[in-house]
XYZ file of C-alpha atoms in Angstrom:
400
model
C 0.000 0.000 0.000
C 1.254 3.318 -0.469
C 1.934 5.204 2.758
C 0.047 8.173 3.837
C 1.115 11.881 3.127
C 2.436 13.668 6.178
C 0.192 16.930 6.833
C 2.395 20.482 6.911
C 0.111 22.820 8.394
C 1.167 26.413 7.357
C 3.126 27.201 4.298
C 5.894 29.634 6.044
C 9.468 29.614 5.583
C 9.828 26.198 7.523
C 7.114 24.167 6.576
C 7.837 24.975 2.424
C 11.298 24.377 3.439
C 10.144 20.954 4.871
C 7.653 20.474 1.887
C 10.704 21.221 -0.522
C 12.748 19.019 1.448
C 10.580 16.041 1.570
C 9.999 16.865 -2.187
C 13.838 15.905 -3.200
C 13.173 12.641 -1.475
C 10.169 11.587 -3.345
C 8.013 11.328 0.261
C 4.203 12.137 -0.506
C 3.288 15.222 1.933
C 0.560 18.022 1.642
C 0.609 21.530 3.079
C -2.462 23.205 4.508
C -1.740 26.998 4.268
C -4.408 30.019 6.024
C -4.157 32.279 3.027
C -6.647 32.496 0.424
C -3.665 32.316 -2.876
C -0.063 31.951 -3.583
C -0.654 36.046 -4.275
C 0.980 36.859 -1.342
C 0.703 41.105 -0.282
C 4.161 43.058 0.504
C 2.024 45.421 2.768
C 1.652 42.981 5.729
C 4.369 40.061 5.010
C 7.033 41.064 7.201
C 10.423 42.425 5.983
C 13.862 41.248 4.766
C 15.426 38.227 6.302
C 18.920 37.781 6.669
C 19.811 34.091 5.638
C 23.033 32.521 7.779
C 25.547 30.071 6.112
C 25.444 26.968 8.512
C 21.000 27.561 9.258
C 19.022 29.263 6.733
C 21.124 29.041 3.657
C 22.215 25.390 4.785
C 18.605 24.172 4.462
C 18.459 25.823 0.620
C 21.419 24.058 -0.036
C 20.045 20.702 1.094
C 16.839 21.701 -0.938
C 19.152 22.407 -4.045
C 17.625 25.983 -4.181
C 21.725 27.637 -3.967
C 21.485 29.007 -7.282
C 18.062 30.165 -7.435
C 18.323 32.238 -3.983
C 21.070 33.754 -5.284
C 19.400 35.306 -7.789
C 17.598 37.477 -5.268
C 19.908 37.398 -2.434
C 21.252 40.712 -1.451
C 24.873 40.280 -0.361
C 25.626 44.140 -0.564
C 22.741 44.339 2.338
C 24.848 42.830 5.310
C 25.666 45.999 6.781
C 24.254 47.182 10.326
C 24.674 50.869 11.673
C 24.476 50.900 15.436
C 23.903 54.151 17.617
C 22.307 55.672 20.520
C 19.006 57.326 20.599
C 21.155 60.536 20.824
C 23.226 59.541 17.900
C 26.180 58.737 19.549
C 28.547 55.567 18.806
C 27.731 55.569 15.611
C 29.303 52.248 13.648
C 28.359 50.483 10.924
C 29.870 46.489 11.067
C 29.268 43.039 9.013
C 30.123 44.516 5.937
C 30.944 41.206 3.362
C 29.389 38.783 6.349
C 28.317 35.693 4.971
C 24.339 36.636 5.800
C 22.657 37.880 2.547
C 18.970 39.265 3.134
C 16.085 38.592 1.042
C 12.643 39.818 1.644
C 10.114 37.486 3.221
C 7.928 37.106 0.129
C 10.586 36.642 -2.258
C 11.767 33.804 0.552
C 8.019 32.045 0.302
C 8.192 32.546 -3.663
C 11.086 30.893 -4.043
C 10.638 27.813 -2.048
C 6.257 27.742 -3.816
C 8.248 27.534 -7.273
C 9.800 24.728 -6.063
C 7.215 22.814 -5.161
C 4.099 20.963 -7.017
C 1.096 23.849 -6.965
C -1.109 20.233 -6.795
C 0.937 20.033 -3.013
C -0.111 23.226 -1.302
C -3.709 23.500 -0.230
C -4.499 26.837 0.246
C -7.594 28.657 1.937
C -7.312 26.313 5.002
C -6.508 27.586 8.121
C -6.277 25.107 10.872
C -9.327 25.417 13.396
C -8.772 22.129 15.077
C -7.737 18.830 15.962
C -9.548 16.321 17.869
C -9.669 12.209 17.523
C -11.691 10.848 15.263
C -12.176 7.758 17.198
C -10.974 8.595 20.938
C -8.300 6.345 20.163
C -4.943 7.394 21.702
C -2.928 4.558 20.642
C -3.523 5.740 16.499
C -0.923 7.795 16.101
C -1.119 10.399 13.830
C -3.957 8.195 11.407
C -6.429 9.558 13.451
C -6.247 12.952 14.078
C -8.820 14.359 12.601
C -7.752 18.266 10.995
C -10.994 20.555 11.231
C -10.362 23.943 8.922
C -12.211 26.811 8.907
C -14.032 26.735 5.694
C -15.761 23.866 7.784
C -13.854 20.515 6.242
C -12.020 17.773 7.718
C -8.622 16.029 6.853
C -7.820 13.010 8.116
C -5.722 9.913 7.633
C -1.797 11.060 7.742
C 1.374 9.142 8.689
C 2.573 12.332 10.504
C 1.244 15.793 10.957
C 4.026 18.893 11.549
C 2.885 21.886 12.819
C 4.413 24.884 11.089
C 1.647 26.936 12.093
C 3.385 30.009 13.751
C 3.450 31.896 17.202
C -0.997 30.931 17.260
C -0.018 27.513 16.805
C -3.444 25.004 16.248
C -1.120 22.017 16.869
C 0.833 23.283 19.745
C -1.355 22.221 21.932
C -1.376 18.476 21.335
C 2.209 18.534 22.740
C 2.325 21.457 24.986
C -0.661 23.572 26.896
C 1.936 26.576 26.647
C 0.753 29.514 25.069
C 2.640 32.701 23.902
C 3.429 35.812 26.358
C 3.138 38.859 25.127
C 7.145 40.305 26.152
C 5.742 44.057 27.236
C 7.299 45.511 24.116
C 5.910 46.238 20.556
C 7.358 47.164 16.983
C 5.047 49.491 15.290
C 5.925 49.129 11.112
C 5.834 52.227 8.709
C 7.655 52.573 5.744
C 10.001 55.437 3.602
C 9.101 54.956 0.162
C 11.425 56.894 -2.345
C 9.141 59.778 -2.536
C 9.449 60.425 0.842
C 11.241 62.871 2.404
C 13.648 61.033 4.186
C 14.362 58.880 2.279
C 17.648 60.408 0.809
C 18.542 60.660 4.882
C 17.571 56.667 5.070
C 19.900 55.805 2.008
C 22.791 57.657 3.855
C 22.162 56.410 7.260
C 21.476 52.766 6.499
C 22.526 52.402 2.735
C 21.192 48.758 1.865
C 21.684 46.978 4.907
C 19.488 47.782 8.587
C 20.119 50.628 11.395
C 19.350 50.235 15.152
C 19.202 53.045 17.671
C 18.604 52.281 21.258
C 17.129 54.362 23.933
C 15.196 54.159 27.385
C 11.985 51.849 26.316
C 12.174 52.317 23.040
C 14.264 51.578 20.040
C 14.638 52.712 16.146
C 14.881 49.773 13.430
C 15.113 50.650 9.748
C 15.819 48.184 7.065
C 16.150 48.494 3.118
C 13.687 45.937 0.753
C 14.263 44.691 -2.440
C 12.452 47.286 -4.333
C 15.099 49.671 -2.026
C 12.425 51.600 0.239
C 12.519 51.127 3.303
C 10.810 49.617 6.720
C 10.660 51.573 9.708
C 10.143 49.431 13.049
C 9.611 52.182 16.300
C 9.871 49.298 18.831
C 8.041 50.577 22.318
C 7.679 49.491 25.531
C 4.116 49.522 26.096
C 0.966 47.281 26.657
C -0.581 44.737 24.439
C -3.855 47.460 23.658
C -1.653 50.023 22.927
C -2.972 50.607 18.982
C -6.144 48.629 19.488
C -8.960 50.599 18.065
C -9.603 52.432 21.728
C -5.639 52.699 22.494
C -3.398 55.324 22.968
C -2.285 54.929 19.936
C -5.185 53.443 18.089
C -3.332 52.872 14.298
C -7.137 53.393 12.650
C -6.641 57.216 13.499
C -2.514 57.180 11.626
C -1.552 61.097 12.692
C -3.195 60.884 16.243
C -1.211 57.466 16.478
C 1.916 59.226 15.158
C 1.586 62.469 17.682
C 1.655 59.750 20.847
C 4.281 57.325 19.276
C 6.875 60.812 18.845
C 6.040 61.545 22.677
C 8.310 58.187 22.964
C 10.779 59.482 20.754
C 11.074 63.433 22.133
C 14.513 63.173 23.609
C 16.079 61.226 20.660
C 18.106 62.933 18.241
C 16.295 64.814 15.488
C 17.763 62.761 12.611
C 16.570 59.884 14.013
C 12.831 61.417 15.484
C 12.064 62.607 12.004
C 11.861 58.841 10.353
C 9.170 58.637 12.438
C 7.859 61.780 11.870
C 8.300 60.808 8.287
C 6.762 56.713 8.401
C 3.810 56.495 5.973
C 1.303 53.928 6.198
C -0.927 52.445 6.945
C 1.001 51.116 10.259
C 1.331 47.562 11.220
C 1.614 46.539 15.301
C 3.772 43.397 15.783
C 3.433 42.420 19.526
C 6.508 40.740 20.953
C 5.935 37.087 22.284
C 7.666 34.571 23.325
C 7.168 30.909 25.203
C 8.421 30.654 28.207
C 11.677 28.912 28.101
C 11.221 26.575 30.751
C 8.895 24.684 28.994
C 12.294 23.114 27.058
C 14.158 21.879 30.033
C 14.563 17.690 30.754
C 11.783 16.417 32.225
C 9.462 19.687 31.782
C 5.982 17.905 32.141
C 5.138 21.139 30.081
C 6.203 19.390 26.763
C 5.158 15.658 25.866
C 5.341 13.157 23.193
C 1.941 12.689 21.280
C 2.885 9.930 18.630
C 2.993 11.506 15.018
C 3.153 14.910 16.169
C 6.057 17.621 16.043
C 6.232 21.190 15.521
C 8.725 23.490 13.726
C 9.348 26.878 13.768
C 7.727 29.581 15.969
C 4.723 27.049 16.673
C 8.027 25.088 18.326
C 9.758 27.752 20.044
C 8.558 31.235 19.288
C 11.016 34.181 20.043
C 10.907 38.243 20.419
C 13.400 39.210 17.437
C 17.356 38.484 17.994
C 17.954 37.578 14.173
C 17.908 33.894 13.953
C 13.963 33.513 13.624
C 13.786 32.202 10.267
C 17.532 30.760 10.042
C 16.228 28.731 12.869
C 13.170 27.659 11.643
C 14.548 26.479 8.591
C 16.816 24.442 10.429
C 13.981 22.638 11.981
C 12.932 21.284 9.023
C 16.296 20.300 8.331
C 17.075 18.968 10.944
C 13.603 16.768 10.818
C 14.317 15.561 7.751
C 17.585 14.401 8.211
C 15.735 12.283 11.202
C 13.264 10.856 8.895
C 15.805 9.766 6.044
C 17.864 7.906 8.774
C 14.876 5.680 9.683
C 14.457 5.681 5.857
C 17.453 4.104 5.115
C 17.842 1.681 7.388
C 14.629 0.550 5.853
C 11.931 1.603 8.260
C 9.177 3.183 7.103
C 6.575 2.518 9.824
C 5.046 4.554 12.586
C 7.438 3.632 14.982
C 10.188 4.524 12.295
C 8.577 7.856 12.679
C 8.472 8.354 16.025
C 12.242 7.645 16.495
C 12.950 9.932 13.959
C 10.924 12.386 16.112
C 12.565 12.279 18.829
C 15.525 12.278 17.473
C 14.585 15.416 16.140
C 13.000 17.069 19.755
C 15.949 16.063 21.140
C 18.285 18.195 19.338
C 15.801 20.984 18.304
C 14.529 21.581 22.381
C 17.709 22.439 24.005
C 18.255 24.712 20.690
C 14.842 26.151 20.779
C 15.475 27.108 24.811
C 18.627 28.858 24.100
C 16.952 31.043 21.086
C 14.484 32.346 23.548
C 16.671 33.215 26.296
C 18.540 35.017 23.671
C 15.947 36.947 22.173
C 15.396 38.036 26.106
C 19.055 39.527 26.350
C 18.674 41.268 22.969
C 15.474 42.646 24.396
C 17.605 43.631 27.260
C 19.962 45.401 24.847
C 17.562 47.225 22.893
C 15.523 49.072 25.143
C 18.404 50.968 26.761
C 20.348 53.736 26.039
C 23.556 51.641 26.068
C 22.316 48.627 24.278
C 23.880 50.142 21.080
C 27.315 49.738 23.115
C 26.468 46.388 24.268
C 25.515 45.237 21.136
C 28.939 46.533 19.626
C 30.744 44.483 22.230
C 28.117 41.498 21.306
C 29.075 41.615 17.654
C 32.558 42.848 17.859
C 34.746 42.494 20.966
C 37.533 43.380 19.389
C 35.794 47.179 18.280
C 37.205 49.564 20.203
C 34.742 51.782 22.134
């Protein structure tokens, strides 16, 4: 009999990367993505990425994709500017580092050209799982996938959650849910037009610019079509542009007027980007799991046979640059766990399972130390001297 497809639920970075993956090695797989088309929108997709030899680009590699990411891969774009909310300590480092960015969507297009179009489902985001027959010796055969547009899926050899930080399949392994950290990046963008954007292209060229100051910090990236993303990253609740909040992003200029209160001390170069961000505005609340939920014998994280998760629906993480390398890695990682079982000839449920935990055992211990590094960046970058800190972070050797 032919064996089942394993289920990828969300078509992401990792779970295409997985698809792609399994996709070399001839293993039948489908992936259940939320969004309506492959037409994906620049507006709300996230920005560049910066792809790292031995993660990111070491999964494209294994996928054979080398040659077509290079194609859109920005190596001149490796460049960050550090400085102060004041505009002190200004240095730029990583010139020529082996970490060329690419935008998100150019990422997910990519990886879809790769793939089948009869592979990805799309229009079906996850609303639940439950057993079909209350049977929890089944394995994965008998979870039973219940989507939004009201049908079912059923019937898999293993399902892999790739379904982000709102993870529907988290829960089968782990009642943990994400924490919002108590910090927020607000996106706006400089579009050529704009009058800043000649100060952008000098400040950050094509690579990214952080300023730090007291509970609040200044991101600014370049994109492939070379405007640019501005992230004001605040300290502030969860409602703070909910329609209703102080800086309710439905009403952009009053939003604007109490985002520059954060920003009144800072150096004008720097207070004018956002002075200068167009919208519309995009909140990303900072989450994370709790860490703790990775450590031996947690009984916080357990096995449900024919389950796993990649990505942020594994081990979701406030920003410290290795989100998507990460990720990636995962399903890497995963795979290689699978093909072992593979080739010693086992095929079988159990087959799977060991390749599983092979997989969980390397990925936890990994996925813990991500997160408590995405809490010292967030340590770093809502302070004054973060900008110094990070310096010494990147560069001990710089001389301060």
């Amino acid at each position: 009999m032919k064996p089942a497809p394993i289920a990828i639920v969300g078509g992401g970075p990792c779970g295409l990367t997985f698809a792609r993956l399994l996709e070399t090695a001839g293993i039948d797989y489908v992936v259940f993505e939320r969004d309506a088309s492959p037409e994906g929108t620049s507006l709300f997709q996230g920005g560049t990425l910066d792809l790292h030899s031995e993660t990111g680009q070491k999964a494209l590699r294994r996928a054979g994709l080398t040659d077509e990411f290079e194609q859109v891969a920005r190596r001149d774009a490796t460049t960050i500017t550090l400085q102060t909310c004041r505009g002190n300590l200004s240095t730029t480092l990583g010139e020529g580092r082996d970490a060329p960015e690419i935008d998100r969507l150019q990422l997910r297009q990519l990886l879809l050209n790769s793939l089948p179009a009869h592979r990805i489902r799309w229009d079906k985001a996850l609303h639940s799982i439950d057993r079909a027959n209350k049977n929890p010796q089944l394995g994965a055969a008998d979870w039973l996938l219940h989507f939004a547009d009201g049908s079912t899926e059923t019937g898999f050899r293993l399902i892999v959650g790739a379904d982000g930080a709102w993870s529907k399949v988290r829960p089968l392994i782990t009642p943990a849910s994400p924490q919002y950290s108590g910090k927020m990046s607000i996106e706006g963008r400089i579009s050529p037009g704009n009058p800043q954007y000649a100060a952008a292209q000098e400040m950050v060229g094509a690579g990214n610019s952080v300023a730090t100051g007291k509970d609040t910090a200044l991101c600014i990236q370049q994109v492939s079509d070379r405007s640019y993303r501005v992230y004001m990253s605040l300290r502030v609740p969860s409602t703070f542009t909910r329609p209703g909040g102080d800086a309710d992003i439905t009403e952009l200029e009053k939003a604007r007027t109490t985002v520059l209160a954060f920003y009144a001390d800072w150096a004008p170069h720097l207070r004018a980007f956002v002075e200068a961000a167009e919208g519309p505005w995009r909140p990303w609340p900072l989450n994370r799991l709790d860490p703790d939920i990775f450590l031996e014998g947690s009984e916080s994280w357990t096995r449900e046979p024919g389950v796993t998760l990649l990505g942020d629906a594994a081990h979701l993480a406030t920003p410290n640059g290795e989100g998507v390398n990460m990720a990636m890695y995962d399903a890497l990682v995963l795979f290689d766990a699978i093909m072992t079982e593979i080739q010693k000839g086992d095929s079988d449920p159990a087959a799977l399972e060991r390749a599983i935990v092979a997989y969980e055992a390397e990925m936890r211990p990994r996925g813990r130390e991500k997160i408590l590094d995405s809490i010292d960046m967030e340590e770093m970058m809502y302070v004054e001297e973060g900008a110094a800190k990070m310096l010494a972070m990147i560069n001990p050797d710089a001389h301060q």
